[in-house]
């Protein structure tokens, strides 16, 4: 019989990215004993890849900025499908969370008068992103990790959670295995916070790290937690397109925030031709006006390269499809002709090195070639807007794995501050819940044994399939049939492909030992990846319109029927998934006025210099 070690915690946090670390800190502050599990090493979570910055209406660069403008921008960017209460909590608390990071040692870039500097990003009306060059995520993780370790987290590194454990409808822990040794671990916990990040790896072209296989969505759904808005996947407009080995790696929006412009093969700045009706009047109409904005003229409007990501990604795809793309199937992003070389190297050091090392291209001299890459998922585990509790007692979710804040499309920079605002809220609520669990609770040994046997099955199945081949098939078909542009026939075909892949994912074969066995890891990842892929496709089929990160060729426009509908993905008692259309929570009148304000001056009590 397989042995396993047992670890007991009040709160178990699954994930050591920004959300997981902030949740752990909050729970420890409440006196909870906290364990943190991560597939990789502490300090190496996907969050370290974040570049451009964290959005918070601090008003350091433009005093007119405040939570109300950030609230309005976030809802507008999200196609008004966001959970308004989450947006209110988020925009009001984000500045405090940034200042807190500074107190804990984060070294943000400074304004000339010594305050935290803030940069422009798409969809934000004012410069709002606190940043550390283009390495903001690294600094965020360094700071949170130092703080969490000082406070005494117990970290289980290189450990993958394979299943959540339940007792009488409550989550009471998790089963995992150490990737280095293959040994199993059982975590008994009064409350569990999921902070497992995104799902970009279900697509072929993605900016996401290897960890982002979408485990948390499936783990939650498998124990009965609802998911929300899974059709909304963000394809970032600017990923590297060349050379093929680095396709998808992100080119930060900070390049456009610092003045970079997009051009097609004819040298035309095509974004001027692609301003959607809802943004008419808010963006510069000529290159001359955009240039004045870059030089600091506050009467000039921002360039259309800073439209929201969904708009820019689709405009790039159109240029390429209509034959005006760059030689390798993207478009040109030019910062070289806009800013001096020293400035580019200072403000965008990682981009400079990324292109030099991976593409042999000097971005201070030549334009980059860029195209859309799967970047972020707006949908996720449905949570309470104040506590991040799911509908399953004992289970909380925060960060990219949680849904609701970003609606149909996330604004750049709104994730890093989401992690710290809602990571903290989740940690507080989970610790409070754990403190109330005074009665007996236990982990069901039979459940643990059954899951272990299931996890080891690929070693005892010599006729099974190669998990790497299955993974390749999943990613290629999701890219083709459920990617940036979707239509009914392809989505239906993908559902059939997924049904087939699901069966095959439970019939894989691996050999060798359990120590560092990537074949085994891939076999288990696949089981979770097909589950979440199915949720994405079901939700995408149900939304017969185009909005935000969900674009349908057969329904190219937004449809008022869907304007106030969230899609809930629910697991039925027979284990299958279903989509339920649910009306958005009604927004209070005073907030609706803010959300729909036409003139930003209405929202500002301070007027800029
Ligand atoms: P992650 O940082 O992804 O961490 C997830 C954690 O969960 C990891 O520790 C992982 O090992 C662990 N995990 C996952 N599954 C399991 C499992 N089964 N068992 C155990 N552990 C598990 N956003 C911004 O706001 N501003 C930016 O400038 C920005 N730049 C970005 C640049 C890039 C290249 C990318 C890809 C994204 C960027 N984003 C940015 C988005 C942002 O980085 C992410 O949304 C955010 O970091 C997610 O953080 P998280 O804490 O939710 O999860």
XYZ file of C-alpha atoms and ligand atoms in Angstrom:
662
model
C 0.000 0.000 0.000
C 1.304 3.488 -0.888
C 2.447 5.565 2.066
C 2.012 9.296 2.444
C 3.018 11.993 4.901
C 0.415 14.163 6.612
C 0.686 17.906 7.243
C -1.837 19.834 9.338
C -2.680 23.499 8.789
C -5.432 25.918 9.690
C -5.178 27.432 6.213
C -3.602 25.760 3.208
C -2.739 28.135 0.359
C -2.251 26.453 -3.016
C -0.003 28.716 -5.068
C 2.918 31.015 -4.261
C 2.300 33.786 -6.777
C 1.241 37.277 -5.710
C -2.233 36.168 -4.625
C -1.075 33.124 -2.672
C 1.689 34.955 -0.808
C -0.574 37.887 0.078
C -3.261 35.460 1.297
C -0.703 33.610 3.407
C 0.493 36.853 5.026
C -3.069 37.891 5.876
C -3.921 34.491 7.367
C -0.744 34.413 9.492
C -1.560 37.892 10.772
C -4.812 36.402 12.096
C -2.840 33.798 14.040
C -3.467 30.893 11.652
C -0.928 28.159 10.969
C -0.408 28.468 7.221
C 1.063 26.115 4.644
C 1.852 27.223 1.095
C 2.210 24.728 -1.747
C 3.780 25.543 -5.087
C 4.594 23.515 -8.170
C 7.861 25.407 -8.594
C 10.242 27.136 -6.172
C 9.354 30.017 -3.885
C 10.041 33.206 -5.819
C 9.542 31.533 -9.211
C 5.765 31.688 -9.626
C 4.383 33.005 -12.880
C 3.856 36.436 -11.232
C 7.590 37.132 -11.565
C 7.024 37.451 -15.313
C 4.736 40.478 -14.897
C 6.356 43.440 -16.473
C 4.457 46.679 -16.940
C 3.137 47.463 -13.490
C 0.252 47.448 -11.020
C -2.714 49.756 -11.422
C -3.833 51.856 -8.459
C -5.428 55.303 -8.564
C -2.838 57.051 -6.396
C -2.926 60.279 -8.380
C 0.849 60.738 -8.105
C 1.289 61.796 -11.738
C -2.195 63.154 -12.460
C -3.949 64.455 -9.332
C -7.321 64.146 -11.070
C -7.087 60.361 -10.812
C -9.057 58.622 -8.067
C -10.899 55.333 -7.377
C -13.978 56.556 -9.227
C -12.123 57.026 -12.513
C -10.424 53.641 -12.020
C -13.866 52.120 -11.272
C -15.289 53.576 -14.471
C -12.289 52.531 -16.602
C -12.340 48.956 -15.251
C -16.062 48.504 -15.937
C -15.822 50.095 -19.346
C -12.857 47.885 -20.254
C -14.752 44.858 -18.919
C -17.798 45.488 -21.122
C -19.822 46.208 -17.927
C -19.907 42.485 -17.123
C -17.699 42.871 -14.058
C -19.037 42.227 -10.562
C -19.512 45.848 -9.454
C -18.879 45.127 -5.789
C -15.534 43.520 -6.550
C -14.578 46.499 -8.703
C -15.539 48.899 -5.914
C -13.528 46.980 -3.287
C -10.624 46.712 -5.677
C -10.375 50.296 -6.861
C -10.790 51.697 -3.348
C -8.157 49.420 -1.758
C -5.493 49.149 -4.472
C -3.568 52.333 -3.476
C -3.210 51.126 0.126
C -1.924 47.760 -1.021
C 0.745 49.462 -3.193
C 1.841 51.704 -0.313
C 1.983 48.634 1.940
C 4.351 46.926 -0.510
C 6.539 50.011 -0.414
C 6.608 49.833 3.401
C 7.631 46.179 3.135
C 10.576 47.127 0.940
C 9.432 47.279 -2.698
C 11.550 49.777 -4.625
C 9.190 51.414 -7.127
C 10.354 53.855 -9.812
C 10.017 57.484 -8.655
C 8.599 60.733 -9.950
C 11.095 63.650 -10.003
C 9.651 64.802 -6.651
C 10.161 61.362 -5.065
C 6.720 59.778 -5.168
C 5.866 56.359 -6.636
C 5.868 56.895 -10.392
C 2.892 55.772 -12.491
C 2.824 54.952 -16.192
C 0.212 54.879 -18.935
C -1.440 51.643 -20.014
C -4.284 50.721 -22.354
C -7.783 51.573 -21.124
C -6.595 53.639 -18.139
C -7.579 57.286 -18.422
C -4.538 58.509 -16.500
C -1.006 57.237 -15.857
C -1.850 54.709 -13.148
C 0.631 51.837 -13.113
C 3.121 51.790 -10.266
C 6.134 50.030 -11.713
C 9.719 48.913 -11.332
C 11.094 49.348 -14.869
C 9.586 46.415 -16.738
C 10.253 43.978 -13.895
C 7.374 44.834 -11.581
C 6.274 41.231 -10.925
C 9.750 40.252 -9.803
C 9.816 43.057 -7.231
C 6.289 42.227 -6.065
C 7.186 38.576 -5.470
C 10.540 39.414 -3.869
C 8.832 41.743 -1.414
C 5.919 39.444 -0.553
C 8.149 36.403 -0.261
C 10.594 38.146 2.093
C 7.687 39.288 4.235
C 5.907 35.918 4.245
C 9.064 33.995 5.113
C 9.816 36.424 7.952
C 6.311 35.851 9.273
C 6.778 32.084 9.228
C 5.001 30.414 6.324
C 5.605 26.697 5.856
C 6.447 26.236 2.186
C 6.126 22.985 0.241
C 8.010 23.604 -2.974
C 7.950 21.494 -6.128
C 4.715 19.976 -4.903
C 1.667 19.533 -7.135
C -1.831 19.303 -5.719
C -3.708 16.626 -7.604
C -7.074 16.683 -5.813
C -8.939 18.608 -3.122
C -10.244 16.470 -0.272
C -13.804 16.800 1.003
C -15.821 15.682 3.970
C -19.594 16.114 4.142
C -19.564 18.755 1.405
C -16.721 20.794 2.925
C -13.174 21.123 1.644
C -10.868 19.752 4.352
C -7.515 19.580 2.609
C -5.705 18.377 -0.472
C -3.700 15.495 -1.869
C -0.415 16.286 -3.601
C 2.879 14.771 -4.620
C 6.435 15.977 -4.449
C 7.677 16.425 -8.013
C 11.277 15.710 -7.007
C 10.649 12.353 -5.300
C 7.161 11.350 -6.428
C 6.118 10.875 -2.774
C 2.533 11.652 -1.819
C 1.515 14.252 0.773
C -1.834 14.767 2.447
C -2.589 18.258 3.681
C -5.319 18.445 6.309
C -6.620 22.000 6.530
C -9.644 23.773 7.973
C -9.702 26.134 4.999
C -8.055 26.083 1.573
C -7.229 29.131 -0.564
C -6.766 28.415 -4.260
C -4.262 30.827 -5.804
C -3.138 28.694 -8.722
C -3.084 31.350 -11.453
C -4.238 31.050 -15.081
C -4.721 28.509 -17.866
C -2.738 29.877 -20.831
C -1.061 26.518 -21.471
C -4.288 25.049 -22.857
C -3.438 27.155 -25.953
C -0.534 26.654 -28.329
C 0.605 30.286 -28.431
C 0.733 31.799 -24.953
C 2.693 34.195 -22.798
C 2.041 32.037 -19.726
C 4.652 30.007 -17.844
C 4.650 26.187 -17.646
C 2.739 26.295 -14.337
C -0.371 27.817 -15.924
C -2.181 24.595 -16.793
C -5.427 25.761 -15.192
C -5.316 23.259 -12.308
C -7.201 25.427 -9.822
C -10.271 25.869 -12.010
C -10.623 22.118 -12.450
C -9.781 21.252 -8.833
C -12.521 23.643 -7.689
C -15.062 22.526 -10.240
C -14.448 18.860 -9.413
C -15.583 19.473 -5.817
C -18.662 21.392 -6.940
C -17.497 25.028 -7.055
C -19.149 27.210 -9.692
C -17.034 28.874 -12.377
C -18.017 32.160 -13.999
C -17.466 33.761 -17.439
C -14.994 31.180 -18.738
C -15.540 32.301 -22.345
C -13.541 35.458 -21.720
C -9.917 34.740 -22.555
C -7.553 37.631 -23.154
C -5.322 37.451 -26.192
C -2.647 40.063 -25.592
C -2.010 41.985 -28.804
C 1.754 41.924 -28.593
C 3.559 38.612 -28.269
C 6.782 37.775 -30.083
C 6.116 36.082 -33.426
C 9.678 35.282 -34.399
C 11.761 33.082 -34.083
C 9.272 30.170 -33.767
C 10.872 28.835 -30.582
C 9.879 31.975 -28.661
C 6.491 32.578 -30.282
C 3.987 33.942 -27.754
C 6.461 35.436 -25.272
C 5.047 38.744 -24.107
C 6.085 42.170 -25.353
C 4.851 44.399 -22.551
C 2.162 46.987 -23.142
C 4.676 49.276 -21.445
C 6.297 49.628 -24.895
C 3.157 51.354 -26.160
C 2.759 53.161 -22.820
C 6.211 54.650 -23.390
C 5.276 55.819 -26.890
C 5.695 52.743 -29.133
C 3.443 52.693 -32.209
C 1.936 49.876 -34.286
C 2.417 49.908 -38.061
C 1.448 47.567 -40.873
C 3.643 46.538 -43.814
C 2.633 49.752 -45.618
C 3.983 51.820 -42.722
C 0.468 52.965 -41.713
C -0.505 53.428 -38.022
C -3.623 51.328 -38.481
C -5.020 51.798 -34.960
C -6.381 55.204 -36.046
C -8.776 53.213 -38.307
C -9.892 50.886 -35.514
C -11.426 53.008 -32.742
C -14.729 51.339 -31.717
C -17.891 53.425 -31.378
C -17.854 53.259 -27.556
C -14.428 54.912 -27.432
C -15.085 57.565 -30.118
C -13.969 61.007 -29.005
C -11.644 59.677 -26.288
C -8.580 59.007 -28.455
C -6.348 61.174 -30.632
C -7.631 61.467 -34.186
C -4.346 62.422 -35.850
C -0.711 61.416 -35.462
C 0.031 65.039 -34.693
C -2.361 65.022 -31.695
C -0.960 61.680 -30.471
C 2.531 63.174 -30.689
C 1.483 66.170 -28.592
C 0.057 63.771 -25.974
C 3.397 61.959 -25.824
C 5.154 65.301 -25.283
C 2.895 65.929 -22.282
C 0.192 68.200 -23.738
C -2.763 67.606 -21.390
C -5.229 68.932 -23.932
C -4.274 66.227 -26.405
C -5.959 62.806 -26.326
C -4.072 59.507 -25.962
C -2.973 57.535 -29.039
C -5.240 54.699 -30.230
C -2.422 52.195 -29.668
C -3.568 52.474 -26.031
C -7.056 51.145 -26.692
C -8.022 48.037 -24.698
C -6.272 44.756 -25.484
C -9.251 43.035 -27.101
C -9.580 45.902 -29.594
C -5.876 46.065 -30.442
C -5.530 42.266 -30.756
C -8.407 42.049 -33.220
C -7.090 45.005 -35.241
C -3.706 43.279 -35.598
C -5.379 40.046 -36.684
C -7.331 41.982 -39.316
C -4.172 43.596 -40.747
C -2.482 40.195 -41.003
C -5.542 38.495 -42.534
C -5.876 41.248 -45.119
C -2.268 40.854 -46.236
C -0.690 43.864 -44.526
C 1.261 41.910 -41.922
C 4.991 41.688 -41.238
C 7.152 38.960 -42.848
C 6.540 36.478 -39.984
C 2.789 36.956 -39.590
C 2.565 39.860 -37.161
C 2.740 43.658 -37.407
C 5.498 46.124 -36.490
C 5.861 47.718 -33.045
C 8.221 50.659 -33.261
C 9.770 52.356 -30.238
C 13.150 52.892 -31.929
C 12.046 55.944 -33.903
C 10.136 57.382 -30.939
C 12.529 57.418 -28.007
C 16.318 57.740 -27.575
C 18.238 54.481 -27.099
C 19.235 55.311 -23.510
C 15.635 55.981 -22.536
C 14.490 52.647 -24.026
C 17.216 50.743 -22.198
C 16.337 52.441 -18.911
C 12.544 52.100 -19.081
C 12.316 48.782 -20.922
C 15.471 46.867 -19.963
C 13.881 43.398 -20.116
C 12.406 44.043 -23.566
C 15.783 45.221 -24.811
C 17.491 42.047 -23.558
C 14.619 39.740 -24.583
C 14.839 40.800 -28.234
C 18.637 40.958 -28.251
C 19.004 37.457 -26.805
C 16.031 35.640 -28.305
C 15.533 37.452 -31.599
C 18.958 39.002 -32.303
C 17.215 42.348 -32.765
C 18.131 45.727 -31.278
C 14.829 47.427 -30.375
C 16.581 50.766 -30.003
C 17.334 50.583 -33.738
C 14.630 48.433 -35.389
C 10.914 47.749 -34.975
C 9.755 44.501 -33.351
C 7.398 42.025 -35.015
C 4.432 41.237 -32.761
C 1.091 39.385 -32.800
C -1.630 38.153 -30.407
C -0.820 35.589 -27.698
C -3.074 33.937 -25.090
C -2.347 35.891 -21.957
C -4.992 35.891 -19.258
C -8.369 34.456 -18.326
C -10.990 36.877 -17.056
C -13.316 34.098 -15.935
C -12.612 31.827 -13.019
C -13.905 30.347 -9.810
C -16.983 32.265 -8.688
C -16.361 34.010 -5.365
C -18.092 36.248 -2.878
C -16.936 39.818 -3.638
C -16.009 40.563 -0.023
C -14.533 37.296 1.248
C -13.481 35.379 -1.888
C -15.426 32.380 -0.531
C -16.637 29.928 -3.162
C -19.988 28.129 -2.923
C -18.177 25.147 -1.339
C -17.589 25.637 2.419
C -13.915 25.855 3.310
C -12.786 26.790 -0.204
C -11.598 30.287 -1.176
C -10.016 31.565 -4.390
C -7.945 34.645 -5.248
C -5.859 36.016 -8.087
C -6.171 34.909 -11.687
C -7.985 31.701 -10.737
C -10.908 33.731 -9.346
C -13.463 35.320 -11.674
C -15.726 38.354 -11.577
C -13.470 41.395 -11.231
C -12.479 41.889 -14.841
C -15.738 41.168 -16.675
C -15.247 40.554 -20.382
C -11.758 42.054 -20.605
C -9.030 42.929 -18.082
C -7.176 46.217 -18.262
C -3.396 45.854 -18.199
C -2.002 46.370 -14.706
C -5.295 45.386 -13.071
C -4.033 41.906 -12.214
C -1.079 42.658 -9.944
C -3.192 44.916 -7.740
C -6.062 42.369 -7.884
C -3.647 39.795 -6.409
C -2.814 41.872 -3.357
C -6.299 43.294 -2.739
C -8.131 39.975 -3.012
C -5.264 37.773 -1.821
C -5.447 39.704 1.451
C -9.244 39.427 1.615
C -9.134 35.675 0.941
C -6.461 35.090 3.595
C -8.410 37.056 6.203
C -11.690 35.281 5.494
C -10.115 31.813 5.322
C -8.378 32.348 8.679
C -11.612 33.577 10.221
C -13.495 30.545 8.901
C -10.744 28.191 10.119
C -10.879 29.687 13.607
C -14.566 28.808 13.795
C -14.042 25.132 12.878
C -13.856 23.825 16.402
C -15.755 20.570 15.850
C -14.077 17.421 14.597
C -13.307 17.102 10.926
C -11.370 14.462 9.177
C -9.833 13.399 5.963
C -11.405 10.288 4.503
C -8.640 7.733 4.104
C -10.548 5.775 1.463
C -10.812 8.980 -0.613
C -7.058 9.532 -0.302
C -6.261 5.935 -1.288
C -8.598 6.082 -4.287
C -6.991 9.300 -5.576
C -3.486 7.894 -5.106
C -4.392 4.782 -7.080
C -5.899 6.959 -9.798
C -2.756 9.125 -9.943
C -0.467 6.098 -10.273
C -2.596 4.388 -12.928
C -0.448 5.620 -15.917
C 2.490 3.568 -14.552
C 0.388 0.400 -14.763
C -1.012 0.903 -18.234
C 1.610 -0.162 -20.793
C -0.816 -0.013 -23.742
C -1.898 3.552 -22.956
C -1.163 6.692 -24.985
C 1.756 9.113 -24.883
C 0.718 12.058 -22.659
C 2.945 14.534 -24.558
C 1.176 13.719 -27.824
C -2.208 14.260 -26.165
C -1.122 17.598 -24.718
C 0.082 18.738 -28.150
C -3.266 17.798 -29.666
C -5.209 19.613 -26.952
C -3.253 22.848 -27.336
C -3.349 22.830 -31.143
C -7.085 22.180 -31.332
C -7.960 24.749 -28.645
C -5.886 27.304 -30.577
C -7.647 26.488 -33.836
C -11.228 25.999 -32.647
C -11.586 28.127 -29.507
C -8.935 30.805 -30.033
C -9.111 34.542 -30.656
C -12.011 34.227 -33.186
C -14.667 31.581 -32.639
C -17.712 30.202 -34.437
C -20.351 27.634 -33.664
C -19.234 24.856 -36.019
C -15.643 24.948 -34.722
C -16.671 25.162 -31.083
C -18.989 22.176 -31.512
C -16.209 20.255 -33.231
C -13.919 21.121 -30.320
C -16.434 19.740 -27.816
C -16.287 16.397 -29.620
C -12.500 16.513 -29.711
C -12.460 17.218 -25.979
C -14.838 14.348 -25.200
C -12.449 12.067 -27.021
C -9.365 13.591 -25.394
C -10.960 13.246 -21.985
C -11.279 9.475 -22.402
C -7.725 9.246 -23.707
C -6.370 11.427 -20.865
C -7.442 8.672 -18.477
C -5.661 6.091 -20.583
C -2.060 7.284 -20.767
C 1.081 5.315 -20.213
C 4.297 6.451 -18.530
C 7.486 4.633 -17.634
C 10.478 5.143 -15.364
C 10.471 6.166 -11.726
C 8.255 8.745 -10.040
C 11.185 11.087 -9.359
C 11.096 14.149 -11.646
C 9.061 12.304 -14.253
C 7.738 14.876 -16.748
C 5.700 12.232 -18.576
C 3.791 11.456 -15.393
C 3.317 15.149 -14.589
C 1.973 15.752 -18.091
C -0.395 12.775 -17.821
C -1.919 14.199 -14.627
C -1.966 17.796 -15.954
C -3.893 16.577 -18.991
C -6.768 15.269 -16.848
C -7.279 18.750 -15.394
C -6.627 20.596 -18.668
C -9.379 18.819 -20.599
C -11.862 19.657 -17.833
C -11.173 23.366 -17.954
C -10.967 23.426 -21.758
C -14.475 21.998 -21.852
C -15.717 24.766 -19.540
C -14.191 27.412 -21.849
C -15.795 25.916 -24.957
C -19.228 25.438 -23.358
C -19.310 29.050 -22.197
C -18.057 30.272 -25.591
C -20.843 28.375 -27.357
C -23.461 29.849 -25.035
C -22.462 33.482 -25.629
C -23.846 34.217 -29.067
C -22.286 37.680 -29.386
C -18.866 39.335 -29.426
C -17.781 41.216 -26.331
C -14.368 41.835 -24.752
C -12.171 38.764 -24.899
C -14.841 36.679 -26.624
C -15.161 37.242 -30.390
C -17.521 35.211 -32.579
C -17.295 35.270 -36.375
C -20.959 34.225 -36.556
C -22.091 36.901 -34.054
C -19.615 39.745 -34.659
C -21.375 42.431 -32.568
C -22.350 42.867 -28.933
C -25.954 41.767 -28.368
C -28.082 43.557 -25.732
C -29.607 40.171 -24.758
C -26.236 39.186 -23.303
C -25.289 42.612 -21.940
C -26.299 41.774 -18.380
C -25.694 38.029 -18.340
C -22.932 36.098 -16.618
C -22.401 32.467 -17.545
C -22.047 30.109 -14.611
C -20.423 26.738 -15.322
C -21.866 24.228 -12.901
C -21.146 20.558 -12.343
C -24.268 18.446 -12.293
C -24.748 15.467 -10.002
C -23.813 13.111 -12.863
C -20.431 14.835 -13.112
C -21.065 16.640 -16.412
C -20.812 20.417 -16.851
C -23.668 22.750 -17.698
C -23.915 26.483 -18.432
C -26.440 28.591 -16.535
C -27.194 32.180 -17.638
C -27.509 34.406 -14.597
C -28.398 38.113 -14.458
C -25.670 40.459 -13.246
C -26.139 41.779 -9.708
C -27.897 45.170 -9.893
C -25.520 48.118 -9.471
C -26.574 50.859 -6.994
C -27.591 54.110 -8.677
C -24.715 56.228 -7.320
C -22.171 53.744 -8.702
C -23.981 53.458 -12.023
C -23.594 57.230 -12.448
C -19.849 56.876 -11.910
C -19.616 53.923 -14.298
C -21.462 55.763 -17.046
C -19.838 59.197 -16.619
C -19.020 60.684 -20.005
C -16.811 63.499 -18.760
C -13.954 62.575 -16.427
C -14.108 66.028 -14.827
C -17.399 64.930 -13.214
C -15.441 62.321 -11.270
C -12.490 64.403 -10.150
C -12.427 66.689 -7.171
C -8.933 67.866 -8.106
C -7.991 69.481 -11.384
C -4.588 68.814 -12.864
C -1.902 71.429 -13.124
P 0.599 32.819 -10.405
O 1.612 33.865 -10.220
O 0.408 32.216 -11.737
O 0.970 31.691 -9.369
C 0.291 30.459 -9.364
C 0.926 29.591 -8.303
O 0.143 28.406 -8.180
C 2.339 29.126 -8.656
O 3.106 29.109 -7.476
C 2.122 27.700 -9.150
O 3.239 26.878 -8.993
C 0.992 27.275 -8.235
N 0.196 26.161 -8.725
C -0.573 26.079 -9.839
N -1.175 24.881 -9.898
C -0.790 24.199 -8.811
C -1.038 22.885 -8.313
N -1.836 22.029 -8.958
N -0.439 22.496 -7.163
C 0.389 23.339 -6.502
N 0.676 24.591 -6.914
C 0.091 24.999 -8.051
N -0.494 41.731 -14.809
C -0.409 43.024 -14.378
O -1.265 43.487 -13.625
N 0.626 43.806 -14.761
C 1.611 43.364 -15.570
O 2.529 44.105 -15.886
C 1.538 42.024 -16.043
N 2.501 41.540 -16.867
C 2.426 40.240 -17.275
C 3.441 39.732 -18.085
C 3.405 38.420 -18.504
C 4.494 37.881 -19.365
C 2.312 37.608 -18.158
C 2.217 36.222 -18.678
C 1.309 38.101 -17.344
C 1.357 39.422 -16.896
N 0.367 39.922 -16.051
C 0.451 41.219 -15.614
C -0.657 39.049 -15.483
C -0.213 38.595 -14.094
O 1.172 38.371 -14.086
C -0.911 37.317 -13.638
O -2.276 37.432 -13.850
C -0.640 37.097 -12.164
O 0.738 37.095 -11.902
C -1.254 35.814 -11.637
O -0.883 35.711 -10.292
P -1.472 34.589 -9.344
O -0.936 34.843 -7.982
O -2.936 34.506 -9.506
O -0.878 33.234 -9.930
